[in-house]
PDB file of C-alpha atoms in Angstrom:
ATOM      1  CA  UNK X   1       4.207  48.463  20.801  1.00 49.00           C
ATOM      2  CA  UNK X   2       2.363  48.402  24.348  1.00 53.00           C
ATOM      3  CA  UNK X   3       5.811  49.024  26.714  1.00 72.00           C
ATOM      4  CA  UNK X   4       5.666  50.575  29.719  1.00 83.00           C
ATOM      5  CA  UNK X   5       8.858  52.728  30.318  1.00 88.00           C
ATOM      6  CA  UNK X   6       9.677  52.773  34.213  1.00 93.00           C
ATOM      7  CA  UNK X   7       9.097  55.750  35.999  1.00 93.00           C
ATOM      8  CA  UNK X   8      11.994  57.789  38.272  1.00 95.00           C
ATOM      9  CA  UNK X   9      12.809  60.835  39.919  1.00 96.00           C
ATOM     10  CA  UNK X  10      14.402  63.983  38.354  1.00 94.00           C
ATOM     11  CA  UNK X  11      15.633  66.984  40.167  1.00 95.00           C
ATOM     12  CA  UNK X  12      15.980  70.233  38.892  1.00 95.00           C
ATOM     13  CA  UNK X  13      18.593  71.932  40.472  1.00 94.00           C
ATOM     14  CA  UNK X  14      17.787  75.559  39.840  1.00 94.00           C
ATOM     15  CA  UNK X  15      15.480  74.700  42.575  1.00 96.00           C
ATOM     16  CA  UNK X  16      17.334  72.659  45.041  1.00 96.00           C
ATOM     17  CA  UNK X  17      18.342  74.718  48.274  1.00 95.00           C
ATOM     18  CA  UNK X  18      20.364  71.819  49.767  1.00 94.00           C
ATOM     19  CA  UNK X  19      17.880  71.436  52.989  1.00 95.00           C
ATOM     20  CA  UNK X  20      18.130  67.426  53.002  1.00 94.00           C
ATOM     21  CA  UNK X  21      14.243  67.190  53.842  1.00 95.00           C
ATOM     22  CA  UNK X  22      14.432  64.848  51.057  1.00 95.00           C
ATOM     23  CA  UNK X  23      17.127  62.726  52.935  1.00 93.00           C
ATOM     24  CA  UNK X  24      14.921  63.225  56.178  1.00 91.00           C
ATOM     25  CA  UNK X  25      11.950  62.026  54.356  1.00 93.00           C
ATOM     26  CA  UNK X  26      13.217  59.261  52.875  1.00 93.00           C
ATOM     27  CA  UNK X  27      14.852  58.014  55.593  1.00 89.00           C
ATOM     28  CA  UNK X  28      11.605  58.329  57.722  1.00 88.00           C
ATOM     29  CA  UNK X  29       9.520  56.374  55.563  1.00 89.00           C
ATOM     30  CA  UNK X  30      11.915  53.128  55.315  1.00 86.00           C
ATOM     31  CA  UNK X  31      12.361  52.918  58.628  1.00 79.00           C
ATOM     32  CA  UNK X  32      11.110  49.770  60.394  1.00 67.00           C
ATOM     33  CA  UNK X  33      10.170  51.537  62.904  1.00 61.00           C
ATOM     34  CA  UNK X  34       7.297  54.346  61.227  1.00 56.00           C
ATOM     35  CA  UNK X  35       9.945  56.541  61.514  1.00 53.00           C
ATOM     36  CA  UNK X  36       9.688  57.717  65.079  1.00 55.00           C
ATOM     37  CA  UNK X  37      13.490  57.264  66.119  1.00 53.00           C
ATOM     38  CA  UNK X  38      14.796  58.085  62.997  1.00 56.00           C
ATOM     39  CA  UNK X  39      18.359  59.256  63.641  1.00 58.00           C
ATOM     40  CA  UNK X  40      19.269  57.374  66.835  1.00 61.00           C
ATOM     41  CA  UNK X  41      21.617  54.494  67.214  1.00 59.00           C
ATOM     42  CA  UNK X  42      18.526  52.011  66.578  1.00 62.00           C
ATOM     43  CA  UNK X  43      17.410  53.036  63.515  1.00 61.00           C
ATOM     44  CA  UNK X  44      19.953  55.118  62.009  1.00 74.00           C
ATOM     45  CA  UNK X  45      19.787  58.100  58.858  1.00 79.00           C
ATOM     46  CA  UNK X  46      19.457  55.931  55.970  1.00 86.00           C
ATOM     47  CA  UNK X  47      18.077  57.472  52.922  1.00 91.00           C
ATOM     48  CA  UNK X  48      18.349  56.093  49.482  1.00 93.00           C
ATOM     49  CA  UNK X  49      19.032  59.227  47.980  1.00 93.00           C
ATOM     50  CA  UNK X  50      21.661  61.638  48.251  1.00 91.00           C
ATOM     51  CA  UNK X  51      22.167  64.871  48.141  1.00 93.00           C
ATOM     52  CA  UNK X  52      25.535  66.534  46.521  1.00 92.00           C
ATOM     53  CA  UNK X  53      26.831  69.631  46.851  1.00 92.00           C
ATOM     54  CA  UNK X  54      29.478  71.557  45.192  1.00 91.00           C
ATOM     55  CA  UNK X  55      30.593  74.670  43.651  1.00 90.00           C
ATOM     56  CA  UNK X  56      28.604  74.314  40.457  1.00 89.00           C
ATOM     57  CA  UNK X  57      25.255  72.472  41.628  1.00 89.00           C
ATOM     58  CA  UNK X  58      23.060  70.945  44.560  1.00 91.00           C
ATOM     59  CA  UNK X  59      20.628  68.608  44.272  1.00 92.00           C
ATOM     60  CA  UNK X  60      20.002  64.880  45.393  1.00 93.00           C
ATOM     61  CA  UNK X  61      21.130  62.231  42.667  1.00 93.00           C
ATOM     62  CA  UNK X  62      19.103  58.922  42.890  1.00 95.00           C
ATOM     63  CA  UNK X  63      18.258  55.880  41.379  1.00 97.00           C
ATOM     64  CA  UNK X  64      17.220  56.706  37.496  1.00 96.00           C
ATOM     65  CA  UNK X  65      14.889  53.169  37.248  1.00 97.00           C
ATOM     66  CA  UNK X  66      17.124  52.167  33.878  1.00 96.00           C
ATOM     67  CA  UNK X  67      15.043  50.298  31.533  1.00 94.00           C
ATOM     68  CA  UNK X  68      18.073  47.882  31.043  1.00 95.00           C
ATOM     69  CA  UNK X  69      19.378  48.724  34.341  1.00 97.00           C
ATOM     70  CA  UNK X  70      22.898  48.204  34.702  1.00 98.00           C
ATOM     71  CA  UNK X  71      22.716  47.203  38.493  1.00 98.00           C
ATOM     72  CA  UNK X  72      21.014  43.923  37.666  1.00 98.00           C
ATOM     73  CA  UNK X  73      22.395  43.115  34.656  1.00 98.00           C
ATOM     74  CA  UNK X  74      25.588  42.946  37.193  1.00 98.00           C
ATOM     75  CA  UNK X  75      24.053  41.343  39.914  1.00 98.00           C
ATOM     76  CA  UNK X  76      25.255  37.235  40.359  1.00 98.00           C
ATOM     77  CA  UNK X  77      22.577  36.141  42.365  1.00 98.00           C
ATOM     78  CA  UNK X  78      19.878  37.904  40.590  1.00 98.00           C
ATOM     79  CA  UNK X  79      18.652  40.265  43.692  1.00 98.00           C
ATOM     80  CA  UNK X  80      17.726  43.585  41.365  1.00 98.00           C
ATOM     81  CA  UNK X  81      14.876  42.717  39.415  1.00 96.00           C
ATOM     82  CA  UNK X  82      12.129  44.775  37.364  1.00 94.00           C
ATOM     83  CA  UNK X  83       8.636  44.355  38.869  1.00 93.00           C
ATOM     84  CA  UNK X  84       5.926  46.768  38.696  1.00 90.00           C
ATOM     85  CA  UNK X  85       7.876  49.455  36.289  1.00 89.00           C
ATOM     86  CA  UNK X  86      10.493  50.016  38.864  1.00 94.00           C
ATOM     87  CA  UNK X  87      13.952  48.495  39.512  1.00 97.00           C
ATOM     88  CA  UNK X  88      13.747  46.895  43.408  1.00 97.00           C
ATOM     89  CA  UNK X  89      16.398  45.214  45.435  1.00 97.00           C
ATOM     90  CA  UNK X  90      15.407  41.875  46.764  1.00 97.00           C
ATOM     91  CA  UNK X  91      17.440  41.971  50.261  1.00 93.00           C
ATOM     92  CA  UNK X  92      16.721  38.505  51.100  1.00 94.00           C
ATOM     93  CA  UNK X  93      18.829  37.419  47.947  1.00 97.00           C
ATOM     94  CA  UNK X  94      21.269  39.989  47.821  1.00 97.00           C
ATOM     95  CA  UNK X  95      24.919  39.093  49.224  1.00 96.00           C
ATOM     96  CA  UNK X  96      26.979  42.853  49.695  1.00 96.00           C
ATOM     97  CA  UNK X  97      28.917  42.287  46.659  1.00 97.00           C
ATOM     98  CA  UNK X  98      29.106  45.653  45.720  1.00 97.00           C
ATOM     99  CA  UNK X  99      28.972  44.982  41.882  1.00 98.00           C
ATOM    100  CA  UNK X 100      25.811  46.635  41.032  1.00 98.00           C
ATOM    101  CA  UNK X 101      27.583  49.792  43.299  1.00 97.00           C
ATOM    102  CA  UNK X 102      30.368  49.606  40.350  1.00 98.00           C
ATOM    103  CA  UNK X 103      27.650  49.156  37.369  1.00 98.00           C
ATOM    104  CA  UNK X 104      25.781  51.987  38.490  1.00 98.00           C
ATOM    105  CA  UNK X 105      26.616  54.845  36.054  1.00 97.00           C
ATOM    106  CA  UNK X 106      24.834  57.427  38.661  1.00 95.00           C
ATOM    107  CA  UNK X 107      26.513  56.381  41.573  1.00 95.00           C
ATOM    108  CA  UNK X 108      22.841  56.272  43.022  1.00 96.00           C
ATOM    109  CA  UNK X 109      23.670  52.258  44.349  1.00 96.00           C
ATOM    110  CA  UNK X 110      25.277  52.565  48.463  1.00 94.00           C
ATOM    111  CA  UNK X 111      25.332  49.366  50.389  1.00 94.00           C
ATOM    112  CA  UNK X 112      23.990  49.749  54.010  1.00 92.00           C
ATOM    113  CA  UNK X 113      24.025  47.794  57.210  1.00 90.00           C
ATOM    114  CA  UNK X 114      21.094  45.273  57.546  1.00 89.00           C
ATOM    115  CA  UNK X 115      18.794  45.986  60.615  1.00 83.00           C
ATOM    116  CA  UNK X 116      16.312  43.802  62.257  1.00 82.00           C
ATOM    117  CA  UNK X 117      14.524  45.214  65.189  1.00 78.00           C
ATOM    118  CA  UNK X 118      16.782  48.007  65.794  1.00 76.00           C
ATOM    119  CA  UNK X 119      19.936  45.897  65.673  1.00 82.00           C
ATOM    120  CA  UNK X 120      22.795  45.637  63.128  1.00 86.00           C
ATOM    121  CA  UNK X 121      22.453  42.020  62.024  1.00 90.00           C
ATOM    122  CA  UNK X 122      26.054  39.974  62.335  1.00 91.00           C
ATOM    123  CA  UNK X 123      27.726  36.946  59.978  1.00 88.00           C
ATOM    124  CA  UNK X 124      27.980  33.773  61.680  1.00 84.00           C
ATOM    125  CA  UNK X 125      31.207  33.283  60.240  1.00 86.00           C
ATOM    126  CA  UNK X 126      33.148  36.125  59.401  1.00 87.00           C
ATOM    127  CA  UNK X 127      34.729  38.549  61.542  1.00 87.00           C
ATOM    128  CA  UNK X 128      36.175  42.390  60.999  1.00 86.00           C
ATOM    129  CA  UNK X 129      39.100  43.829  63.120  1.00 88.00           C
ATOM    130  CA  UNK X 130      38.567  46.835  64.705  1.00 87.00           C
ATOM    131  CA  UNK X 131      40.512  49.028  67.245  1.00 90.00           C
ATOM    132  CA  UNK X 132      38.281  47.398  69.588  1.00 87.00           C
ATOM    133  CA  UNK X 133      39.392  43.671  68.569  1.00 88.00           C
ATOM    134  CA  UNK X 134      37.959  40.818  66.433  1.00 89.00           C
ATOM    135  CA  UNK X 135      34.127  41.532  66.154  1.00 88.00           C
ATOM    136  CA  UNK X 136      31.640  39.981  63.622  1.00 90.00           C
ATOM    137  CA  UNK X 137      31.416  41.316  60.312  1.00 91.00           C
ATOM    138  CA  UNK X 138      27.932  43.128  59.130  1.00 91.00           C
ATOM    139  CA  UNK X 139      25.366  42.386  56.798  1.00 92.00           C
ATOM    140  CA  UNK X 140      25.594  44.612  53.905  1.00 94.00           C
ATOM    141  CA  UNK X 141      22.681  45.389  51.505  1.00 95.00           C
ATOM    142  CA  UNK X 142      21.967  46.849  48.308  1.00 96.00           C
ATOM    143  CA  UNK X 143      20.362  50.108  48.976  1.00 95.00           C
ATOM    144  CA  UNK X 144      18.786  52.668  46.817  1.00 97.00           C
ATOM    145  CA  UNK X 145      15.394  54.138  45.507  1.00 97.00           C
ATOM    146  CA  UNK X 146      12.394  52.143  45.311  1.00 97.00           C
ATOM    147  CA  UNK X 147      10.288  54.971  44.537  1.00 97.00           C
ATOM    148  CA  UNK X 148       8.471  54.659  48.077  1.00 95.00           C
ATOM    149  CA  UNK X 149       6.940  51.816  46.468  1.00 94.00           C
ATOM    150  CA  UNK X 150       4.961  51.195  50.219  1.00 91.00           C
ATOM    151  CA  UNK X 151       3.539  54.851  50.180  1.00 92.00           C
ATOM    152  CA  UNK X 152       0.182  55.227  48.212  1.00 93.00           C
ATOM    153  CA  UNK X 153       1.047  58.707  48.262  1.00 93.00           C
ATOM    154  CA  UNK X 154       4.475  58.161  45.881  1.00 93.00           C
ATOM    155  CA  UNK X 155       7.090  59.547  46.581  1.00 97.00           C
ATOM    156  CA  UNK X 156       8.298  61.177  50.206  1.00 96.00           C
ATOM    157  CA  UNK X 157      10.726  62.899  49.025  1.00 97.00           C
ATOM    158  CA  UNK X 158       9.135  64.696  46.255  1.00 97.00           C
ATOM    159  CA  UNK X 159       6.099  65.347  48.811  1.00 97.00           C
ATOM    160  CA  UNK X 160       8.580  67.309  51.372  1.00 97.00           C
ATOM    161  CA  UNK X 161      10.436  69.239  49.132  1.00 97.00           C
ATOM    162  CA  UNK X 162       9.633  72.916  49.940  1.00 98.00           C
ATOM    163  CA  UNK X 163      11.072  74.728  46.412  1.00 97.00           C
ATOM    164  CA  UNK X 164       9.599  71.573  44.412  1.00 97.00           C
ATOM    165  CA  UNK X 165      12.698  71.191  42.704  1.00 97.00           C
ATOM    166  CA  UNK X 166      11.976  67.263  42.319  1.00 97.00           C
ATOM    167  CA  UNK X 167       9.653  65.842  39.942  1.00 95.00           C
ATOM    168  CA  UNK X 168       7.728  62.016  39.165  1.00 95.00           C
ATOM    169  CA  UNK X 169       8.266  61.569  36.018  1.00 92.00           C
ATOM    170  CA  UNK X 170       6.204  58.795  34.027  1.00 89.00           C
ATOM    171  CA  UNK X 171       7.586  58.496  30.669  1.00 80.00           C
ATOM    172  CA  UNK X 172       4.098  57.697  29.043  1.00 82.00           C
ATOM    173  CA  UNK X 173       2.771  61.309  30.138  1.00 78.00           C
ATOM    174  CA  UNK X 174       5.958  63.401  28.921  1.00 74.00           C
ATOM    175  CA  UNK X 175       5.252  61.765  25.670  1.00 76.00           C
ATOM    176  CA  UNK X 176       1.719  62.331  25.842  1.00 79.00           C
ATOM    177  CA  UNK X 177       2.655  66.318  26.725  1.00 79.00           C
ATOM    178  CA  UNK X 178       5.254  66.715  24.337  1.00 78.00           C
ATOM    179  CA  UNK X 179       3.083  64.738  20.778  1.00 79.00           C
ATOM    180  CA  UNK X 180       0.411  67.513  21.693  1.00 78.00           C
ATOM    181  CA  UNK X 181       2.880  70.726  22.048  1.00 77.00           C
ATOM    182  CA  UNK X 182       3.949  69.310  18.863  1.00 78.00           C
ATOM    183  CA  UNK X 183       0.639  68.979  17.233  1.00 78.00           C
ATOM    184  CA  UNK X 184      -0.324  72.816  18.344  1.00 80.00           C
ATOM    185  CA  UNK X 185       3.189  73.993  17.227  1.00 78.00           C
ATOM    186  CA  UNK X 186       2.463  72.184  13.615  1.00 75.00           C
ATOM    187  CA  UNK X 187      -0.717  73.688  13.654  1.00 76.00           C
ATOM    188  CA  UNK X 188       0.253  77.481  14.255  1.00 70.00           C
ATOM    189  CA  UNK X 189       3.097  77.031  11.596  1.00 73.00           C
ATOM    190  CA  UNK X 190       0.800  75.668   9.121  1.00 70.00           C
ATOM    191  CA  UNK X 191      -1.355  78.559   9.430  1.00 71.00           C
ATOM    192  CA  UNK X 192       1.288  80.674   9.264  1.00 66.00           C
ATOM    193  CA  UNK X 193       2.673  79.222   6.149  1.00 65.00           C
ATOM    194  CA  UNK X 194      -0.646  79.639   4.367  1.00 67.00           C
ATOM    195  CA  UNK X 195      -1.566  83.316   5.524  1.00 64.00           C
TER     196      UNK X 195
END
């Protein structure tokens, strides 16, 4: 069997100090805009990760990749697909249903405003009521880890971390690492069986 298990981020949160530079990071390197006016009105803080704090643990939870990913198996118009051994968000097909944000058993799915150069695309036809009046309703998107799949460097967040409490993992090394610690640990307790 030649299958090639998606890869995903794991954090470890002995390590995690709660800093957010892997918020920061990720949020930099979506931006339209190269990141320059990352956290202004234009091109607001919106990283597909997040990071949760409470009395037990902090660390950031994002998407896990699933092999039979719940998210798309949910989706209706068939905007989270597989391609390239990662789990992507197609936004041009997705509608802001919000049903892969309910099949998502790590909560690692958000829906976010769409933005086109710097502005919060509209609906033509549907409107919101605010304390300011009748205004048009937004665009909402799927929104969640793509592993930086536009960075030849992988991951930013993993590449900011300063305690290097996140980790890439590829599923085809950890196998690869764990069949020889096996081999060596089979080896030493054969000898020691015979001696």
């Amino acid at each position: 069997m030649n299958t090639k298990l998606n890869s995903f981020v794991v954090a470890d949160p002995n390590k995690c100090i709660g800093c957010k530079a892997c918020e920061l990071a990720c949020a930099v390197v979506h931006a339209d805009n190269d990141g320059r006016t990352v956290g202004t009105v234009e091109t607001p803080i919106m990283p597909r990760l997040f990071l949760v704090k409470t009395a037990e643990v902090t660390m950031p939870i994002q998407c896990r990749h699933c092999e039979d990913a719940p998210c798309a198996n949910a989706c209706p118009v068939y905007a989270i697909n597989q391609v390239d051994n990662k789990i992507l968000v197609n936004d041009e097909a997705c509608v802001g249903c919000k049903t892969c944000m309910m099949a998502c058993p790590f909560g690692a799915m958000d829906l976010v405003p769409k933005y086109r150069d710097g502005q919060v695309v509209t609906q033509n036809v549907l409107m919101s009521e605010t304390d300011d009046g009748l205004v048009e309703k937004e665009v909402m998107l799927a929104h969640k880890c793509d592993l930086c799949v536009t960075q030849p460097n992988g991951p930013a967040c993993i590449r900011v971390c300063p305690e290097k409490a996140l980790e890439l993992i590829v599923p085809k090394q950890v196998k690869r690492k764990r069949n020889a610690e096996a081999a060596i640990n089979f080896i030493d307790s054969v000898k020691n069986f015979f001696d």
